[in-house]
Short mmCIF file of C-alpha atoms in Angstrom, two decimals:
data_model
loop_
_atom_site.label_atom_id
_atom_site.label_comp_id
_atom_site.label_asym_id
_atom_site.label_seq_id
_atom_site.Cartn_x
_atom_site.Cartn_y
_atom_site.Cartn_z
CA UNK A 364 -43.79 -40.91 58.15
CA UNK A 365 -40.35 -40.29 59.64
CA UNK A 366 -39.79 -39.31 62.98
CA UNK A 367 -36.38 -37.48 61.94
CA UNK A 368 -36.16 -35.15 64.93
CA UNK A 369 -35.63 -38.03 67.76
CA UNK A 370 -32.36 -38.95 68.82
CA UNK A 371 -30.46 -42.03 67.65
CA UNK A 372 -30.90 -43.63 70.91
CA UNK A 373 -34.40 -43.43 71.34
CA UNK A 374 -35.12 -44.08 67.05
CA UNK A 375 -38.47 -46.33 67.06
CA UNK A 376 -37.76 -50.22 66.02
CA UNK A 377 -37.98 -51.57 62.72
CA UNK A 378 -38.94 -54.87 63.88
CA UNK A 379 -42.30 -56.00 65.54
CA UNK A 380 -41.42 -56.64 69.05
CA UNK A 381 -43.41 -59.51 71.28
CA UNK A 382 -43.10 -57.57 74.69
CA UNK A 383 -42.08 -60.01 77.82
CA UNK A 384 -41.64 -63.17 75.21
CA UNK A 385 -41.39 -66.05 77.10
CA UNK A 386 -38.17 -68.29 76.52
CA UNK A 387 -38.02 -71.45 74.97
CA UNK A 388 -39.17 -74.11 76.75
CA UNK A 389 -35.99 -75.34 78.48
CA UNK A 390 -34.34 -78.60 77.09
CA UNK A 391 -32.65 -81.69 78.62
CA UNK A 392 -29.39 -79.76 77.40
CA UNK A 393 -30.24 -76.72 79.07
CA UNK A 394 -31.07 -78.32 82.19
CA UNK A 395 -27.83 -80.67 82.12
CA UNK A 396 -24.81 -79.59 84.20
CA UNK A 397 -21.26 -81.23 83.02
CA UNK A 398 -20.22 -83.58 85.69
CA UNK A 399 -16.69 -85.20 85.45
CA UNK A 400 -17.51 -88.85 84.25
CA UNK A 401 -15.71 -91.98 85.66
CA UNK A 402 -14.65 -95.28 83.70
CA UNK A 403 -16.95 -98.17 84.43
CA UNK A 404 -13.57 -100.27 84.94
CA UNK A 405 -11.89 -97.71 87.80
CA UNK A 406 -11.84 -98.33 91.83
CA UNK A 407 -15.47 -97.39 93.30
CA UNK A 408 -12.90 -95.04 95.93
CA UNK A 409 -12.47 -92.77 93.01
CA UNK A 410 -16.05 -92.57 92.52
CA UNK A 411 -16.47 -91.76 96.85
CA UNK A 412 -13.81 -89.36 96.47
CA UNK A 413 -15.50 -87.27 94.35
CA UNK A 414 -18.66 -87.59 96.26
CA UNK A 415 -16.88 -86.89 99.47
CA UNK A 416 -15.56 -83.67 97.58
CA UNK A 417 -18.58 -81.98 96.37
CA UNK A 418 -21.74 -82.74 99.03
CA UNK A 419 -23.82 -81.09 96.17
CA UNK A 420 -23.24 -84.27 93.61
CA UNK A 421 -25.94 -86.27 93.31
CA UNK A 422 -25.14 -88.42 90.59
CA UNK A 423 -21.96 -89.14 88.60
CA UNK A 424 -22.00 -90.55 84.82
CA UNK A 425 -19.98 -93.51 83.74
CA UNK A 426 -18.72 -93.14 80.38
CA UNK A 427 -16.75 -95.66 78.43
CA UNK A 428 -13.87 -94.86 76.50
CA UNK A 429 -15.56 -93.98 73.42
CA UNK A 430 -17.89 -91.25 75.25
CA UNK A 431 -21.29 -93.16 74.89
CA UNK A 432 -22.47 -93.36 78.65
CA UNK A 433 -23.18 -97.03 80.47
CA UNK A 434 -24.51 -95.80 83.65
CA UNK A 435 -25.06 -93.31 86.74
CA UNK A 436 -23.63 -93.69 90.08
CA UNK A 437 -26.57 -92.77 92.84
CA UNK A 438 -24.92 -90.90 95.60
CA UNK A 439 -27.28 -91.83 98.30
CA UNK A 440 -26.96 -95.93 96.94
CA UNK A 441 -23.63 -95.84 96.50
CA UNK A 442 -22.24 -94.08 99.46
CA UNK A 443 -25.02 -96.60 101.36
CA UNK A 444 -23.36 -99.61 100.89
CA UNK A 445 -19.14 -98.08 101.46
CA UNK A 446 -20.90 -96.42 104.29
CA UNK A 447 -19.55 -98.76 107.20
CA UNK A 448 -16.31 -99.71 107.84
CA UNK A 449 -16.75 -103.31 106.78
CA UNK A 450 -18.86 -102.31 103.76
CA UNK A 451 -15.57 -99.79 102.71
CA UNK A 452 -13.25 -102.63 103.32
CA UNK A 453 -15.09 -105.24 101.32
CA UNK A 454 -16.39 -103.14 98.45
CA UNK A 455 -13.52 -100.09 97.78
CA UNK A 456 -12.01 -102.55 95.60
CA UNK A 457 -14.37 -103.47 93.44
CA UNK A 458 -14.87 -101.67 89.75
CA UNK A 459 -17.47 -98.82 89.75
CA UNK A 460 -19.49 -100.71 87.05
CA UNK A 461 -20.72 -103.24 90.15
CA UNK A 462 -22.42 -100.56 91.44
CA UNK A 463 -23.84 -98.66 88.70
CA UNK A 464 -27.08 -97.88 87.61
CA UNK A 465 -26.83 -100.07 83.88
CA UNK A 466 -30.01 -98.67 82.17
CA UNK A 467 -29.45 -94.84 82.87
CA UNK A 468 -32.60 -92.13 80.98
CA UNK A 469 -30.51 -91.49 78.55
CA UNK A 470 -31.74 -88.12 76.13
CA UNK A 471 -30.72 -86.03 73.47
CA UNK A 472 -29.44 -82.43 74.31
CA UNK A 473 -32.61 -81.13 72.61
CA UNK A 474 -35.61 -83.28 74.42
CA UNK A 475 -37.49 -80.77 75.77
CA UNK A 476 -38.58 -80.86 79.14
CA UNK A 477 -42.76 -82.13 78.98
CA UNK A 478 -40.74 -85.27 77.06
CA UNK A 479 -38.18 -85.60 80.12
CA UNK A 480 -40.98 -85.72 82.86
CA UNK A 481 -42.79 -88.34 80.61
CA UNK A 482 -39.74 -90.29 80.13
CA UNK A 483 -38.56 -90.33 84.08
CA UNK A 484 -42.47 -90.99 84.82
CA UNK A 485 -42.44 -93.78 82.76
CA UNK A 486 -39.61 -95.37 84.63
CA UNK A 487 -40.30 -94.73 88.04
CA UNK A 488 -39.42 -92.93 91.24
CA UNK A 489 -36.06 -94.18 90.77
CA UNK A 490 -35.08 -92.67 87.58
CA UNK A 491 -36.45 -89.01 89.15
CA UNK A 492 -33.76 -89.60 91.79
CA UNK A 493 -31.22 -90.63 89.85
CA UNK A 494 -31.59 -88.41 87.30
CA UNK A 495 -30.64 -88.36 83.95
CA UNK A 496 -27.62 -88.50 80.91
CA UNK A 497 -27.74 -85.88 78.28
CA UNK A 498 -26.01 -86.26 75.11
CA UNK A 499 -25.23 -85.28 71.56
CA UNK A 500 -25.19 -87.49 69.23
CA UNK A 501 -25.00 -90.30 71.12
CA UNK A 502 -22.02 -88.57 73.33
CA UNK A 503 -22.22 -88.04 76.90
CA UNK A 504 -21.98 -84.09 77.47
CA UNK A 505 -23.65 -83.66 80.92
CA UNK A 506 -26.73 -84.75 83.31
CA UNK A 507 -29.51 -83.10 85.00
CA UNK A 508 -32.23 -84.38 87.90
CA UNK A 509 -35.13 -84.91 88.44
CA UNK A 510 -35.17 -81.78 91.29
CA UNK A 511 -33.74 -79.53 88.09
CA UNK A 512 -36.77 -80.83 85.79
CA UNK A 513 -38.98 -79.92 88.56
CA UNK A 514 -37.78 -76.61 89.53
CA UNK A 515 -37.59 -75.80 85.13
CA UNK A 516 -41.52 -76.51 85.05
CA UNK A 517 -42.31 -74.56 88.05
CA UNK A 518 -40.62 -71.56 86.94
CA UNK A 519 -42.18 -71.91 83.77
CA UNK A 520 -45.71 -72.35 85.03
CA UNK A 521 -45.07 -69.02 86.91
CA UNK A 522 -43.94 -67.37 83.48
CA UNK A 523 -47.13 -68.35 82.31
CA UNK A 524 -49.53 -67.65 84.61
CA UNK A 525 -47.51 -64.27 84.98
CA UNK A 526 -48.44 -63.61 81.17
CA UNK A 527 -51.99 -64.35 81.70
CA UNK A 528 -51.94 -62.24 84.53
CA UNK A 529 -50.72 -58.90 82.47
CA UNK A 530 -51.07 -59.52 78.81
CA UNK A 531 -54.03 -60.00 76.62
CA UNK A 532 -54.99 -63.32 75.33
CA UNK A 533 -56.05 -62.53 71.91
CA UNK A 534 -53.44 -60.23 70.76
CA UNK A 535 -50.59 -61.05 73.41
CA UNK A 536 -49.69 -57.18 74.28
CA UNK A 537 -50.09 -56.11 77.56
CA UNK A 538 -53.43 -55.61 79.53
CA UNK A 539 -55.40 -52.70 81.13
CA UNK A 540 -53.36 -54.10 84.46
CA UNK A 541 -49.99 -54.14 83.11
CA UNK A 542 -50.39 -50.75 81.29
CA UNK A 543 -52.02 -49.09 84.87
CA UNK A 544 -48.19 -50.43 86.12
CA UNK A 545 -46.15 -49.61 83.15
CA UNK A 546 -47.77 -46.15 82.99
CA UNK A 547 -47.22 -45.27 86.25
CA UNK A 548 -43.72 -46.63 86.36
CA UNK A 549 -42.55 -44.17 83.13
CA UNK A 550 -44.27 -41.17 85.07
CA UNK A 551 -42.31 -42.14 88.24
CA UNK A 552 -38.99 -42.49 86.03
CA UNK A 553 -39.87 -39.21 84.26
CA UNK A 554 -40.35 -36.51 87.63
CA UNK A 555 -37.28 -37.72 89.20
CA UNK A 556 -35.16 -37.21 85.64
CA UNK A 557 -37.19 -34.27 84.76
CA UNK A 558 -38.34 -36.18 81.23
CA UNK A 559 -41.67 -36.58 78.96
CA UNK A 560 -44.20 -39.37 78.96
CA UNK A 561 -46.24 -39.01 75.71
CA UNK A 562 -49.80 -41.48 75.92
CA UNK A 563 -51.82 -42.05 73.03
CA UNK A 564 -55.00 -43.47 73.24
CA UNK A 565 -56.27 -45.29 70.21
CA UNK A 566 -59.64 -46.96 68.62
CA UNK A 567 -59.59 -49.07 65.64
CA UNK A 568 -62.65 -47.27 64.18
CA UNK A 569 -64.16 -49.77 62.42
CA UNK A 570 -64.39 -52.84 64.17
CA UNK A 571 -68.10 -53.23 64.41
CA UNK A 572 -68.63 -52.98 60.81
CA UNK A 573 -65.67 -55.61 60.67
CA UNK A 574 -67.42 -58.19 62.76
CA UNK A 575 -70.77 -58.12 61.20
CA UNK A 576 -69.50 -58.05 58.00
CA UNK A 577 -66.59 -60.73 57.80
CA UNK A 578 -67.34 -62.50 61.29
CA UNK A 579 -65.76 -62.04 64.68
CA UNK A 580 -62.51 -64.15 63.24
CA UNK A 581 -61.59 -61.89 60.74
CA UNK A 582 -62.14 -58.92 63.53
CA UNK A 583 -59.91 -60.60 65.87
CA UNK A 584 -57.30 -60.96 63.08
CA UNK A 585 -57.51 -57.14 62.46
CA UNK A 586 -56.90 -56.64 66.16
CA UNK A 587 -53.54 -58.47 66.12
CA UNK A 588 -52.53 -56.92 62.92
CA UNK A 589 -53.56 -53.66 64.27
CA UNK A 590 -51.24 -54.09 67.49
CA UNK A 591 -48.07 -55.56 65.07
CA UNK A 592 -48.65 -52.27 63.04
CA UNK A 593 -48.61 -49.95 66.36
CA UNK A 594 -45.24 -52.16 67.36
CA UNK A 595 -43.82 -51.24 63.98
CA UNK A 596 -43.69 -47.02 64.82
CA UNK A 597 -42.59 -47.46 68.46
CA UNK A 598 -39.20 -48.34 70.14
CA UNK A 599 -39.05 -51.44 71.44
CA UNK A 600 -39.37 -50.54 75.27
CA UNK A 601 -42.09 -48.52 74.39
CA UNK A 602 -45.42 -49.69 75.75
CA UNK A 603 -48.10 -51.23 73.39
CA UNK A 604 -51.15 -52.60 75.31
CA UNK A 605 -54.71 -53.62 74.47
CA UNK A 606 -57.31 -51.90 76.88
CA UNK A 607 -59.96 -53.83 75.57
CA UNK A 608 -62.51 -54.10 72.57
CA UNK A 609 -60.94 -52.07 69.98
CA UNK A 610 -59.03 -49.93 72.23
CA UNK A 611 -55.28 -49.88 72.34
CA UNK A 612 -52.42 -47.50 74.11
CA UNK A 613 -49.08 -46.30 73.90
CA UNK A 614 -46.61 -45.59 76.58
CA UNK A 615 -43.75 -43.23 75.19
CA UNK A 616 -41.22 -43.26 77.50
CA UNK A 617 -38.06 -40.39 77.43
CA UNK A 618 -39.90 -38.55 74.80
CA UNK A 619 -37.45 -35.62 73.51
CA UNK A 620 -40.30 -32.91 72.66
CA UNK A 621 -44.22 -32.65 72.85
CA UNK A 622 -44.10 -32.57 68.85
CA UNK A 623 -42.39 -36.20 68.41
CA UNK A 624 -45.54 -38.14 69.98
CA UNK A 625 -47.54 -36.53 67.52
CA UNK A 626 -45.37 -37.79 65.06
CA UNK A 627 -45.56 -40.87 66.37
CA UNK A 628 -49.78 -41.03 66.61
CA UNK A 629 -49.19 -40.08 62.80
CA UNK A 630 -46.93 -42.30 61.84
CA UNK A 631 -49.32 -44.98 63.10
CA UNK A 632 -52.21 -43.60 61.67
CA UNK A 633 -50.36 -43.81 58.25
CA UNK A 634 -49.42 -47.71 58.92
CA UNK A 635 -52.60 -48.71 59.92
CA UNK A 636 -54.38 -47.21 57.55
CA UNK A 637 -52.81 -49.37 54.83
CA UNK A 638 -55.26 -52.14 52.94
CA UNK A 639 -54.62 -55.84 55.02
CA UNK A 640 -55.74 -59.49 53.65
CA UNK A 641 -57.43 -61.12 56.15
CA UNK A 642 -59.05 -64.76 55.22
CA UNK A 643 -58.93 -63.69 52.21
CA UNK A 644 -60.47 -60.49 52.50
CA UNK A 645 -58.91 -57.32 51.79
CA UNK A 646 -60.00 -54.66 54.43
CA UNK A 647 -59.08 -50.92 55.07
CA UNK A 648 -59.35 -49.71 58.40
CA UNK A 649 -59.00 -45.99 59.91
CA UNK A 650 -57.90 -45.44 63.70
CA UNK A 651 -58.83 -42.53 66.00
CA UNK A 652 -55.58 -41.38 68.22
CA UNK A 653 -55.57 -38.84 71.47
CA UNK A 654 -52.31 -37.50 72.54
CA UNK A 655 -51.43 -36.00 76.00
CA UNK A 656 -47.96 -35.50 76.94
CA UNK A 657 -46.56 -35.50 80.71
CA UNK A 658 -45.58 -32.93 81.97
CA UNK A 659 -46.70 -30.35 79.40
CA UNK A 660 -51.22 -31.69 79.74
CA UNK A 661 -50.85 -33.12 82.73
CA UNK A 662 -49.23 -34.36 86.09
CA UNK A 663 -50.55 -37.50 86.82
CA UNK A 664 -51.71 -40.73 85.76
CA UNK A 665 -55.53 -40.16 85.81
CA UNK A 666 -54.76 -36.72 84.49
CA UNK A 667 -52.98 -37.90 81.41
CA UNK A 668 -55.47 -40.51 80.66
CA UNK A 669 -58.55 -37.83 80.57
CA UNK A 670 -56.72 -35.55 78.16
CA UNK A 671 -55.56 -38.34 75.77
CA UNK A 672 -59.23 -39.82 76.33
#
């Protein structure tokens, strides 16, 4: 069922959207920052130069002339042992390779990051200092630390228990918790721009029947099919949540006339109506949708969830 009458900007998506997808995990090469290398065979003062240039350096690569890396320079280490006068006169002279790390971690640009911490805990407290050489296809093309790695899991451990927090672990949409926010967010957005919020509440009638008749499995499939099929007649910064059991609702956000979320609960209701094969079961399903549109049934929140109720 088309939804003709909306404007082109606010059209529903034609693709299934996952809403707040987490990224990829992050990769040696995404963690690795291009650092000029040095020539094992040039003065260690080049090397302190560049040290004394950037305070933020940690490590520099040495690179031979062919681009496969030999070794790391250690900032703390190196600048250690050039620190004192005497130590500066006796050892400015010498080649940077006398003071290189020789057995840098070296990884490809696409390890990804649980394979970094096991190779740097492998080799010790050292290597997570020193850090480690990224490359691509067996070419040096930047390095990354062990401070980097750490920071890259943290913020992905908060991604995740951020999704936990607000989405639904069966189906992936958002919860009850984020939808309270993301509800009350559109109606905020909405009275200061003088706009529509359409909700639809929705059941997935027969779920019971489901369960005792194909097993909980094949109900929990039809759940995540169900929520892919809402996706499917909604734009994609539209609001698709799982309440819980077989209830699911829509946040409509910018909606041009009262009409167009009815157009929208029917569109669904044509979508998920259609036969799915689920462990090898074909199943037909009906849903149940309530519509109540802000401003026009209601003026708050609570209000709009008793009408669409």
């Amino acid at each position: 069922m088309p939804i003709e009458s909306w404007p082109d900007t606010l059209m529903p998506s034609t693709q299934a959207v996952v809403e707040h997808a987490l990224p990829e995990d992050a990769s040696a090469g995404s963690l690795a920052a291009y650092v000029q290398p040095v020539d094992p065979d040039r003065s260690c003062d080049v090397a302190r130069d560049m040290f004394a240039r950037s305070t933020s350096l940690c490590v520099i690569p040495v690179v031979d002339t062919t681009g496969v890396p030999v070794g790391l320079l250690n900032r703390f280490r190196f600048l250690e042992r050039l620190a004192t006068r005497y130590g500066h006169a006796l050892s400015s002279f010498k080649a940077v390779r006398v003071y290189m790390e020789s057995s840098p971690l070296v990884l490809d640009e696409a390890t990804d990051i649980d394979g970094i911490g096991a190779e740097l805990v492998a080799r010790g407290t050292d290597s997570i200092f020193d850090g480690f050489v990224v490359t691509r296809q067996g070419r040096y093309v930047g390095v990354g630390t062990g401070f980097g790695l750490m920071r890259a899991l943290t913020e992905r451990r908060h991604a995740e228990l951020f999704r936990l927090a607000h989405h639904d672990i069966l189906t992936g949409l958002p919860n009850r918790h984020q939808f309270d926010r993301s509800l009350a967010n559109a109606l905020e957005n909405a009275a200061s721009g003088s706009g529509r919020v359409a909700l639809l509440f929705i059941d997935v009638d027969q779920l019971k029947q489901v369960n005792d008749t194909f097993g909980h499995r094949t109900g929990d499939l039809l759940l995540c099919a169900m929520g892919q099929r809402m996706r499917l007649n909604v734009r994609a910064d539209d609001v698709v949540a799982r309440l819980s059991g077989d209830e699911f609702a829509i946040v409509l956000s910018n909606v041009p006339d009262p009409g167009a979320a009815e157009r929208v609960a029917g569109a669904i209701l044509s979508t998920c109506a259609s036969p799915l094969q689920l462990d090898g079961q074909e199943i037909v399903v009906s849903c149940s949708i309530g519509v109540a549109v802000f401003p026009d049934d209601a003026a708050t929140a609570d209000g709009l969830v008793r009408v669409a109720d």
